[in-house]
Amino acid sequence: MNQNPDIKSAIDVLQAYWGYDSFRPGQKEAIGSVLEGNETMVLFPTGGGKSLCYQVPSLILDGLTLVISPLIALMHDQVEQLGKRDIRAAFINSTLPAYEIEQRLVNARNGMYRLLYVSPERLTTERWKNELPNLNVSLVAVDEAHCISEWGHDFRPAYRHIRSELSDLPDSVRWMALTATATPEVKSDILKCLEFTEPAIVSAGFSRPNLRWWVTQTDKKQDVFMNAVRKGVHKGSGIVYTDTRKDCEQKAARLSSAGISARAYHGGMKPDVRESVQNEWVSGRVPVVVATNAFGMGIDKSDCRFVVHFTIPFSPEAYYQEAGRAGRDGKEAFPILIWKEADETRLKSRILRSYPQYETLKKVYEGICDELGLATGSEHTQAEPVDLSSVCKRTALSKSEVKSSVEVLQRLEILEKIEFHKARTGVHFLVGKDYLETMIRKEEGAKAEFVDMLIRLFAPHAFGGFHYQDTPLVLEKLKINENSLMKGLHVLRDHDRILDIRQMGEQPLFRVTEPRMQKLQVDHDAVYHYRDVLLKKLEYMSGYAKTTRCREVYLRTYFGETNAKPCGHCDNCQSGNRNLGGKQNSVAVEDIKKVENLLKAGSLTPDVIQAETGWNRDKVKAVVSWLEREQRVKQSQDGTIILN
């Protein structure tokens, strides 16, 4: 049988640029569908190789592949990796100055790139809209497509406008959507929002046969955590996820004091420190990273042997994605969840607290606008750094209130917030080049050399405004450490008054998406609808922790695979479910059958079930609770129990 010539070309590209002789399961089908011109949806698990599904076609199709990506870190990493393979690619996002965006768009127009990565918010800008007709786009790849859906775990409102913002593209342009985590509702939402009519859906399934899913319910979580990591490091490197920065620091310190090399990783650390931790873990120099969920996106390490969650995440999608970073090489690995009932209560409380009242939202919106110096009715075209601690002082609100308000304002598309992958240093010269050259001649020595190198690095653009360079690059060129750099810049700013400086990375960038409102207008239903979505997802995640069925079956069913078979190697499968409720609230199979048989005759109250079985009240409650969790019974409004 002759192979499709397009697929033959794809295999040639794979060998030439990646050095592989064959595709992973599903990749060939996805690439073949794109090359045939089909609308294509790709559903691959974490580590399944989604990126190749658009990167390979980009080297075969005539024209530009436009990749919509949600995270700056992912854009940086992908473009960097492609560059190492001599594949021309670039990204455009709000971290770049206007002149750099302009230059990259000119390059894209002239056919210099095979791939161009952009954030969804970029599509709404006038500069982009003016340039789009000049770009020879052949393929649009919507990465992390679950961000489209409110039922997705990383909902990003701008994703819902992708199709309309790109509506002027010709019909010949191919479209594809890619995600690792899509429930049936999310999948339906993606297809509807991207206006896919007859899509080819390529799914590698959500089975991870090499993963040994394990859950431990305990009140002695610290002891279980230490034992799990001790066992894990004998097999290889791993990740411990916890939900606060303080926890990261404490647990990393505890592991280190026990002789296990570990580093903390969280959003409160400087970008260069985070990058250093990441590199040490990927290279194997440090076996364990204790992190918040900020760790992992875009990290390519196939031999992670265990992932421990110290508390339950907010959703099965987040858990599947984070736990799925174990065993990407196909060898045996262990995702371990440690939890207790109080975790669910605490997380539920956090969700409820994270949705502030209107007056709080209004104060934060006005505080950020004031920090940016934005007058009523003024437009804000360029993202700028904002010190949220200053917003706290302006508004007399706590840090958590400001943070939660920012997240809601983002979701309502009132604010755009940008986090940084690498620290960047910005310089704006306040005097002319002639003045600086005169200064260099007068000063001579180390100071003169310092100013001369700053001119080389930041001119000519820094004479007209702030120009930014990656801080590691500046340090390398100047051959100094970060403390010396900042000391020298502060002298030139505060004593010589020849420049101004800004540091990006420590503070997020913000852009107010519409002209400043005199009075903040918000859609109340939109604000609180997503809160209810999160509460429902937490309920499903709690169900995973409590289920006595096969854990892989639970996850695969959640993601829409209705015919999943028990994996045979998760903790529930291995225990044989002889005692379905665990040691604390033992529920035997025969107890379950007894209650179900009683309910076949009709609904019963718990008191009647107690009388019929002769059990005590606690046992009746345990059995009924188990049946409710497994959705085999439900409780009516009058308190009676009925079969589902």
XYZ file of C-alpha atoms in Angstrom:
644
model
C 0.000 0.000 0.000
C 1.455 3.352 -1.040
C 1.808 5.917 1.707
C 0.133 9.320 1.376
C 2.790 11.583 -0.227
C 2.084 14.301 2.343
C 2.758 11.839 5.147
C 5.960 10.774 3.387
C 7.008 14.443 3.416
C 6.067 14.675 7.089
C 8.270 11.691 7.971
C 11.132 13.224 5.986
C 10.725 16.463 7.978
C 10.549 14.529 11.255
C 13.812 12.749 10.466
C 15.590 15.832 9.148
C 14.725 18.235 11.990
C 13.956 16.023 15.007
C 15.944 12.890 14.207
C 13.015 10.517 14.793
C 12.118 7.688 12.415
C 8.443 7.460 13.335
C 5.628 9.408 14.964
C 4.036 8.773 18.347
C 0.498 7.334 18.424
C -1.956 9.801 16.901
C 0.624 12.261 15.550
C 0.618 10.849 12.009
C -3.206 10.923 11.897
C -3.340 14.517 13.175
C -0.656 15.737 10.760
C -2.258 13.867 7.861
C -5.626 15.486 8.639
C -4.080 18.975 8.656
C -2.240 18.375 5.391
C -5.471 17.163 3.788
C -7.077 20.483 4.703
C -9.430 19.243 7.428
C -10.423 21.184 10.509
C -8.592 19.138 13.130
C -8.960 18.772 16.869
C -6.106 17.056 18.723
C -6.699 15.547 22.170
C -3.417 14.165 23.507
C -2.445 13.609 27.147
C 0.342 15.636 28.762
C 3.595 14.720 27.066
C 1.807 13.221 24.081
C 3.601 15.406 21.541
C 0.933 17.935 20.527
C 3.404 20.583 19.336
C 4.778 18.399 16.537
C 1.264 18.190 15.089
C 1.554 21.789 13.876
C 5.324 22.217 13.783
C 5.807 19.482 11.178
C 3.060 20.834 8.831
C 4.584 24.317 9.173
C 7.655 23.022 7.333
C 5.596 21.431 4.556
C 2.877 24.007 3.868
C 3.604 27.141 1.866
C 3.119 30.114 4.140
C 3.085 31.010 7.808
C 1.787 28.874 10.678
C 0.124 31.122 13.238
C 0.173 29.606 16.737
C -2.166 31.040 19.366
C -0.539 30.366 22.740
C -1.633 31.499 26.220
C 1.657 31.648 28.109
C 4.712 33.776 27.492
C 6.924 31.055 29.011
C 5.611 28.521 26.495
C 6.228 30.905 23.594
C 9.804 31.562 24.728
C 10.559 27.876 25.205
C 9.043 26.741 21.910
C 10.755 29.431 19.834
C 14.058 28.701 21.586
C 13.745 24.949 20.928
C 12.796 25.521 17.286
C 15.794 27.825 16.841
C 18.097 25.034 18.022
C 16.713 22.919 15.172
C 17.277 25.719 12.630
C 13.532 26.307 12.260
C 12.725 30.004 11.860
C 10.150 31.106 14.430
C 9.268 34.169 16.488
C 6.735 35.322 19.052
C 4.830 38.549 19.520
C 3.383 39.566 22.867
C 3.100 42.580 25.127
C 6.531 42.089 26.678
C 8.097 43.419 23.484
C 8.496 47.134 22.737
C 6.480 48.512 19.839
C 9.459 48.790 17.468
C 10.357 45.114 18.034
C 6.782 44.025 17.329
C 6.877 46.150 14.176
C 10.108 44.523 13.019
C 8.852 40.980 13.650
C 5.654 41.692 11.730
C 7.706 43.005 8.802
C 9.803 39.825 8.975
C 6.663 37.687 9.014
C 5.251 39.599 6.042
C 8.475 38.950 4.126
C 8.323 35.205 4.788
C 11.223 35.028 7.239
C 9.365 32.774 9.711
C 7.750 29.368 9.426
C 5.914 29.846 12.725
C 4.691 32.952 14.523
C 3.450 32.614 18.128
C 0.982 35.223 19.394
C -1.166 35.630 22.491
C -4.938 35.750 21.910
C -5.045 39.329 23.225
C -2.643 40.404 20.462
C -5.320 39.678 17.832
C -7.470 42.567 19.092
C -4.846 45.294 18.608
C -5.072 47.754 15.732
C -1.467 47.099 14.729
C -2.208 43.398 14.305
C -5.449 43.989 12.439
C -3.681 46.291 9.989
C -0.925 43.757 9.340
C -3.008 40.574 9.162
C -4.012 40.993 5.463
C -0.294 41.133 4.563
C 0.543 37.795 6.206
C 0.491 34.635 4.103
C -1.126 32.431 6.766
C -1.528 28.785 5.797
C -2.376 27.234 9.198
C -3.848 28.513 12.471
C -3.022 26.296 15.462
C -4.929 27.098 18.664
C -2.770 25.606 21.414
C -4.117 24.928 24.927
C -7.581 25.176 23.350
C -9.357 24.333 26.621
C -8.762 28.009 27.533
C -11.727 28.736 25.217
C -14.250 27.196 27.560
C -15.558 28.442 30.876
C -15.626 24.754 31.790
C -11.918 24.521 31.001
C -9.556 24.752 33.968
C -7.629 27.740 32.557
C -10.447 29.807 31.074
C -9.065 32.762 29.084
C -11.814 35.055 27.727
C -9.745 36.325 24.771
C -9.687 32.759 23.416
C -13.411 32.995 22.670
C -12.774 35.754 20.121
C -10.039 34.023 18.103
C -12.261 32.968 15.201
C -13.987 36.342 14.878
C -10.705 38.260 15.122
C -9.279 36.101 12.312
C -12.460 36.070 10.242
C -10.773 37.924 7.350
C -8.407 35.036 6.683
C -9.178 33.217 3.417
C -11.168 29.970 3.450
C -8.078 28.082 2.284
C -6.406 28.549 5.686
C -6.279 25.332 7.710
C -7.369 25.315 11.362
C -6.500 23.049 14.244
C -7.117 23.054 18.017
C -4.951 21.195 20.530
C -5.395 20.375 24.212
C -4.411 17.780 26.795
C -7.478 18.193 28.995
C -10.968 18.392 27.530
C -14.173 17.075 29.070
C -17.138 16.515 26.697
C -18.488 19.984 27.604
C -15.136 21.628 26.897
C -14.696 19.749 23.614
C -18.146 20.844 22.469
C -17.421 24.439 23.481
C -14.109 24.462 21.576
C -15.706 23.175 18.361
C -18.575 25.651 18.618
C -16.406 28.653 19.419
C -13.905 27.924 16.621
C -16.813 27.267 14.224
C -15.523 23.815 13.257
C -18.239 22.191 11.133
C -16.887 18.784 10.099
C -13.739 18.367 12.166
C -11.452 15.387 12.309
C -11.005 14.573 15.999
C -7.760 12.777 16.760
C -7.522 11.473 20.305
C -4.717 9.443 21.814
C -7.028 8.732 24.743
C -6.523 9.580 28.390
C -5.086 6.221 29.388
C -1.603 6.349 30.913
C -0.899 2.647 31.468
C 2.522 3.286 32.995
C 1.139 5.496 35.782
C 0.306 3.926 39.144
C -2.416 6.266 40.428
C -2.382 6.321 44.230
C -4.333 8.203 46.925
C -3.670 8.221 50.660
C -6.224 9.693 53.032
C -4.592 10.571 56.330
C -4.386 13.125 59.108
C -0.606 12.530 59.274
C 0.117 14.102 55.921
C 3.653 15.268 56.747
C 4.785 11.735 57.608
C 3.179 10.235 54.490
C 4.741 12.963 52.341
C 8.253 12.295 53.673
C 7.891 8.531 53.214
C 6.561 8.950 49.674
C 9.497 11.162 48.634
C 12.053 8.877 50.326
C 10.733 5.957 48.291
C 10.384 8.067 45.142
C 13.949 9.362 44.972
C 15.253 5.790 44.850
C 13.449 5.499 41.501
C 14.464 8.907 40.144
C 13.521 12.591 40.172
C 10.133 13.968 41.125
C 7.895 16.942 41.823
C 5.988 17.771 45.001
C 3.048 20.124 44.464
C 1.689 22.176 47.331
C -0.588 25.182 47.296
C 1.318 27.962 49.086
C 4.729 29.565 48.714
C 5.412 29.115 52.416
C 4.723 25.382 52.133
C 7.173 25.125 49.227
C 9.977 26.672 51.257
C 9.241 24.636 54.393
C 8.923 21.270 52.656
C 12.042 21.808 50.531
C 13.956 22.691 53.725
C 12.595 19.626 55.525
C 13.610 17.320 52.673
C 17.067 18.866 52.502
C 17.576 18.453 56.246
C 16.630 14.776 55.819
C 19.397 14.358 53.247
C 17.225 14.647 50.127
C 18.404 17.412 47.796
C 15.364 19.606 47.082
C 14.629 23.130 45.868
C 11.534 25.304 46.216
C 9.865 26.897 43.178
C 7.064 29.479 43.265
C 5.916 32.746 41.740
C 7.391 34.840 44.539
C 10.945 33.994 43.497
C 12.939 36.105 41.051
C 12.686 34.846 37.459
C 16.398 34.051 37.223
C 16.179 31.968 40.425
C 13.132 30.089 39.096
C 14.980 29.414 35.853
C 18.013 28.156 37.779
C 15.851 25.758 39.829
C 14.141 24.505 36.692
C 17.461 23.881 34.932
C 18.922 22.066 37.946
C 15.915 19.737 38.069
C 15.782 19.083 34.314
C 19.524 18.302 34.247
C 19.190 15.945 37.241
C 21.459 17.929 39.570
C 18.534 18.380 41.973
C 16.185 15.369 42.197
C 13.159 17.028 43.846
C 11.369 20.324 43.274
C 8.691 21.422 45.747
C 6.464 23.792 43.822
C 3.184 25.572 43.409
C 1.297 24.978 40.174
C 3.524 27.659 38.581
C 6.005 24.851 37.871
C 5.845 22.518 34.908
C 4.337 24.267 31.873
C 6.615 23.816 28.905
C 9.230 21.804 30.807
C 10.489 18.865 28.794
C 11.733 16.161 31.201
C 10.658 12.680 30.254
C 12.113 10.704 33.165
C 10.214 12.206 36.114
C 9.377 9.135 38.216
C 6.895 10.554 40.750
C 4.590 13.495 41.350
C 3.265 14.006 44.875
C 0.299 16.302 45.513
C 0.265 17.366 49.153
C -3.282 18.690 48.754
C -5.975 18.128 46.153
C -5.917 20.566 43.207
C -9.019 22.544 42.288
C -9.989 20.361 39.313
C -9.402 16.944 37.704
C -7.962 18.746 34.646
C -5.283 20.440 36.746
C -4.530 17.189 38.547
C -4.312 15.128 35.356
C -2.002 17.688 33.755
C 0.290 18.039 36.777
C 0.325 14.355 37.728
C 0.849 13.509 34.054
C 4.297 15.084 34.156
C 5.423 11.796 35.652
C 6.473 8.995 33.343
C 6.456 10.816 30.041
C 9.071 8.317 28.841
C 6.499 5.524 29.090
C 8.212 3.824 32.034
C 6.566 3.130 35.385
C 5.866 6.265 37.435
C 3.795 7.230 40.456
C 1.265 10.092 40.795
C 0.458 10.226 44.515
C -2.283 12.317 46.141
C -2.190 12.923 49.898
C -5.337 14.455 51.354
C -7.755 14.792 54.217
C -11.373 15.942 54.363
C -10.394 19.381 55.668
C -8.523 20.088 52.395
C -11.765 20.156 50.426
C -13.398 22.524 52.940
C -10.387 24.842 52.838
C -10.253 24.952 49.032
C -13.984 25.578 48.804
C -13.574 28.483 51.211
C -10.740 29.867 49.050
C -12.925 29.754 45.940
C -15.737 31.595 47.731
C -13.316 34.209 49.094
C -11.738 34.725 45.672
C -14.868 36.388 44.271
C -14.935 39.887 45.770
C -17.928 42.189 45.968
C -18.452 44.977 43.438
C -17.066 47.725 45.703
C -13.800 45.807 46.094
C -13.530 45.258 42.320
C -14.192 48.974 41.769
C -11.463 50.032 44.234
C -8.874 47.736 42.644
C -9.763 48.853 39.109
C -9.419 52.507 40.105
C -6.227 51.807 42.066
C -4.543 50.181 39.055
C -5.709 52.950 36.712
C -4.314 55.544 39.135
C -0.984 53.666 39.385
C -0.803 53.777 35.590
C -1.670 57.485 35.537
C -4.680 56.765 33.338
C -7.316 59.517 33.169
C -11.018 58.834 32.670
C -11.700 58.147 28.991
C -8.005 57.616 28.176
C -6.869 54.568 26.217
C -4.015 52.384 27.437
C -2.074 51.011 24.476
C 1.093 49.530 26.019
C 1.280 47.129 28.965
C 3.217 48.600 31.911
C 4.514 47.277 35.248
C 2.314 47.840 38.290
C 3.424 47.329 41.884
C 0.428 45.600 43.481
C 1.709 46.470 46.973
C 1.190 50.131 46.013
C -2.356 49.278 44.900
C -2.924 47.708 48.331
C -1.850 50.971 49.995
C -3.993 53.114 47.683
C -7.096 51.015 48.246
C -6.543 49.956 51.878
C -7.212 46.378 50.747
C -5.295 43.240 51.593
C -2.937 41.550 49.157
C -5.345 38.605 48.736
C -8.281 40.945 48.013
C -6.284 42.787 45.352
C -5.018 39.564 43.796
C -8.479 37.966 43.602
C -9.951 41.180 42.170
C -7.257 41.269 39.473
C -8.110 37.687 38.496
C -11.809 38.532 38.171
C -11.075 41.701 36.180
C -8.901 39.599 33.854
C -11.694 37.089 33.381
C -14.082 39.912 32.531
C -11.534 41.180 29.952
C -11.241 44.516 31.717
C -7.549 43.960 32.484
C -4.779 42.129 30.669
C -2.050 40.837 32.992
C 1.303 39.559 31.740
C 3.745 37.460 33.754
C 7.407 37.172 32.812
C 9.510 34.181 31.917
C 12.844 35.972 32.324
C 13.841 39.112 34.204
C 14.254 42.135 31.959
C 16.040 45.424 32.554
C 14.703 48.612 31.010
C 16.739 51.791 30.428
C 15.529 55.205 29.265
C 18.255 57.772 28.618
C 17.169 61.221 29.801
C 20.012 63.058 28.014
C 21.273 63.002 24.438
C 24.018 60.839 22.995
C 26.425 63.784 22.732
C 26.086 64.454 26.475
C 26.794 60.781 27.250
C 29.879 60.705 25.007
C 31.218 63.840 26.718
C 30.581 62.183 30.092
C 32.511 59.076 28.998
C 35.530 61.183 27.989
C 35.504 63.011 31.333
C 34.942 60.000 33.588
C 37.160 57.344 31.970
C 37.784 54.185 34.039
C 35.139 51.625 35.061
C 32.254 54.112 35.105
C 33.009 55.289 31.565
C 33.164 51.674 30.347
C 29.849 50.950 32.101
C 28.053 53.864 30.405
C 29.622 53.036 27.039
C 28.364 49.441 27.230
C 24.879 50.627 28.257
C 24.774 52.775 25.099
C 25.793 49.766 23.005
C 23.131 47.591 24.618
C 20.184 50.003 24.808
C 20.679 52.724 22.153
C 19.230 54.070 19.954
C 15.755 53.077 21.175
C 16.394 54.011 24.805
C 16.689 57.694 23.828
C 13.004 57.777 22.911
C 11.669 55.746 25.850
C 12.291 52.586 27.807
C 14.116 49.817 25.972
C 14.290 46.366 27.580
C 16.881 43.614 27.410
C 16.920 40.213 29.142
C 18.798 40.764 32.405
C 21.035 37.657 31.959
C 22.179 39.070 28.592
C 23.023 42.457 30.166
C 25.001 40.745 32.951
C 26.889 38.622 30.417
C 27.826 41.617 28.252
C 28.878 43.750 31.215
C 30.636 40.815 32.932
C 29.180 41.735 36.350
C 26.646 40.270 38.791
C 23.105 41.541 39.317
C 23.935 43.490 42.495
C 26.706 45.396 40.692
C 24.402 46.114 37.747
C 21.671 47.584 39.944
C 24.164 49.549 42.024
C 25.667 51.117 38.886
C 22.258 51.919 37.361
C 21.028 53.513 40.580
C 24.126 55.767 40.702
C 23.481 56.912 37.121
C 19.805 57.505 37.925
C 19.953 59.059 41.394
C 23.335 60.872 41.295
C 24.063 61.619 37.637
C 20.377 61.840 36.590
C 21.156 60.679 33.059
C 18.716 57.772 32.856
C 15.695 56.056 34.347
C 15.420 52.315 34.975
C 12.720 49.673 35.297
C 12.926 46.033 36.242
C 10.427 43.634 34.684
C 9.821 40.201 36.085
C 9.396 41.177 39.711
C 6.213 43.045 38.864
C 3.549 41.940 36.373
C 2.603 44.111 33.428
C -0.949 45.386 33.107
C -2.955 46.822 30.261
C -6.430 48.298 30.744
C -8.213 46.920 27.688
C -10.832 49.682 27.254
C -10.700 53.459 27.865
C -10.859 54.097 31.600
C -14.460 54.046 32.801
C -15.778 56.774 35.043
C -17.558 54.040 36.988
C -16.647 50.382 36.662
C -19.319 48.387 34.826
C -19.358 44.619 35.397
C -21.713 41.773 34.555
C -22.696 40.285 37.923
C -23.769 36.954 36.412
C -20.473 36.620 34.529
C -18.502 37.269 37.726
C -20.179 34.572 39.789
C -20.936 31.992 37.108
C -17.309 30.926 36.928
C -17.180 30.622 40.720
C -19.935 28.015 40.475
C -17.992 26.207 37.723
C -14.934 26.022 39.985
C -16.984 24.689 42.885
C -18.354 21.938 40.660
C -14.867 21.001 39.479
C -13.638 20.839 43.069
C -16.518 18.475 43.778
C -15.358 16.200 40.940
C -11.771 16.351 42.220
C -12.942 15.405 45.688
C -14.835 12.534 44.075
C -11.559 11.264 42.599
C -9.956 11.266 46.050
C -12.904 9.417 47.591
C -13.836 6.997 44.822
C -13.383 3.302 45.407
C -13.538 2.514 41.692
C -10.454 2.291 39.506
C -8.885 5.746 39.619
C -7.883 5.706 35.960
C -11.455 4.783 35.001
C -12.716 7.723 37.108
C -10.434 10.183 35.276
C -11.073 8.768 31.821
C -14.825 8.806 32.413
C -14.596 12.443 33.509
C -12.885 13.231 30.199
C -15.628 11.464 28.257
C -14.244 7.961 27.712
C -17.259 5.846 28.571
C -15.828 2.371 27.935
C -12.652 2.569 30.034
C -11.636 -0.695 31.711
C -10.049 -0.936 35.181
C -6.297 -0.360 34.973
C -5.458 -3.159 37.400
C -2.614 -1.279 39.099
C -4.002 1.783 40.912
C -4.425 1.516 44.688
C -8.131 0.677 44.415
C -7.593 -2.023 41.809
C -4.801 -3.558 43.860
C -6.825 -3.530 47.078
C -9.623 -5.444 45.326
C -12.182 -3.113 46.908
C -12.895 -5.614 49.681
C -13.496 -2.717 52.038
C -14.812 0.045 49.833
C -14.593 2.910 52.281
C -11.074 2.371 53.590
C -10.080 1.563 57.152
C -11.734 4.495 58.861
C -15.258 3.933 57.528
C -15.310 0.339 56.343
C -17.995 -0.318 53.727
C -18.099 -3.878 52.448
C -19.416 -5.001 49.072
C -22.219 -7.008 50.727
C -23.337 -3.859 52.621
C -23.663 -1.964 49.351
C -25.698 -4.745 47.773
C -27.978 -4.971 50.831
C -28.938 -1.270 50.662
C -29.388 -1.329 46.889
C -31.706 -4.338 47.169
C -33.786 -2.558 49.816
C -34.099 0.518 47.584
C -35.322 -1.517 44.609
C -38.746 -1.582 46.288
C -38.838 2.219 46.502
C -37.388 5.212 48.344
C -36.486 4.860 52.024
C -35.419 7.186 54.809
C -32.097 6.568 56.591
C -34.072 5.570 59.709
C -35.937 2.844 57.801
C -32.649 1.578 56.308
C -31.225 1.455 59.840
C -34.222 -0.528 61.101
C -34.148 -2.947 58.145
C -30.412 -3.646 58.354
C -29.929 -3.502 62.113
C -26.855 -1.273 61.629
C -25.950 1.717 63.763
C -26.502 5.258 62.472
C -22.815 5.822 61.547
C -22.706 2.721 59.357
C -25.908 3.699 57.537
C -24.459 7.150 56.914
C -21.165 5.680 55.616
C -22.887 3.318 53.174
C -25.331 5.939 51.895
C -22.509 8.489 51.515
C -20.500 5.984 49.483
C -23.483 5.297 47.200
C -24.041 9.044 46.738
C -20.392 9.660 45.838
C -20.570 6.914 43.248
C -23.849 8.444 41.943
C -25.717 5.186 42.513
C -28.317 6.837 44.765
C -29.562 10.358 45.388
C -31.357 12.089 48.216
C -34.694 13.765 47.481
C -35.882 17.017 49.043
C -37.863 15.169 51.738
C -34.704 13.330 52.852
C -35.528 9.923 51.403
C -32.931 7.905 49.506
C -33.729 6.648 45.993
C -31.790 4.654 43.391
C -30.400 6.558 40.409
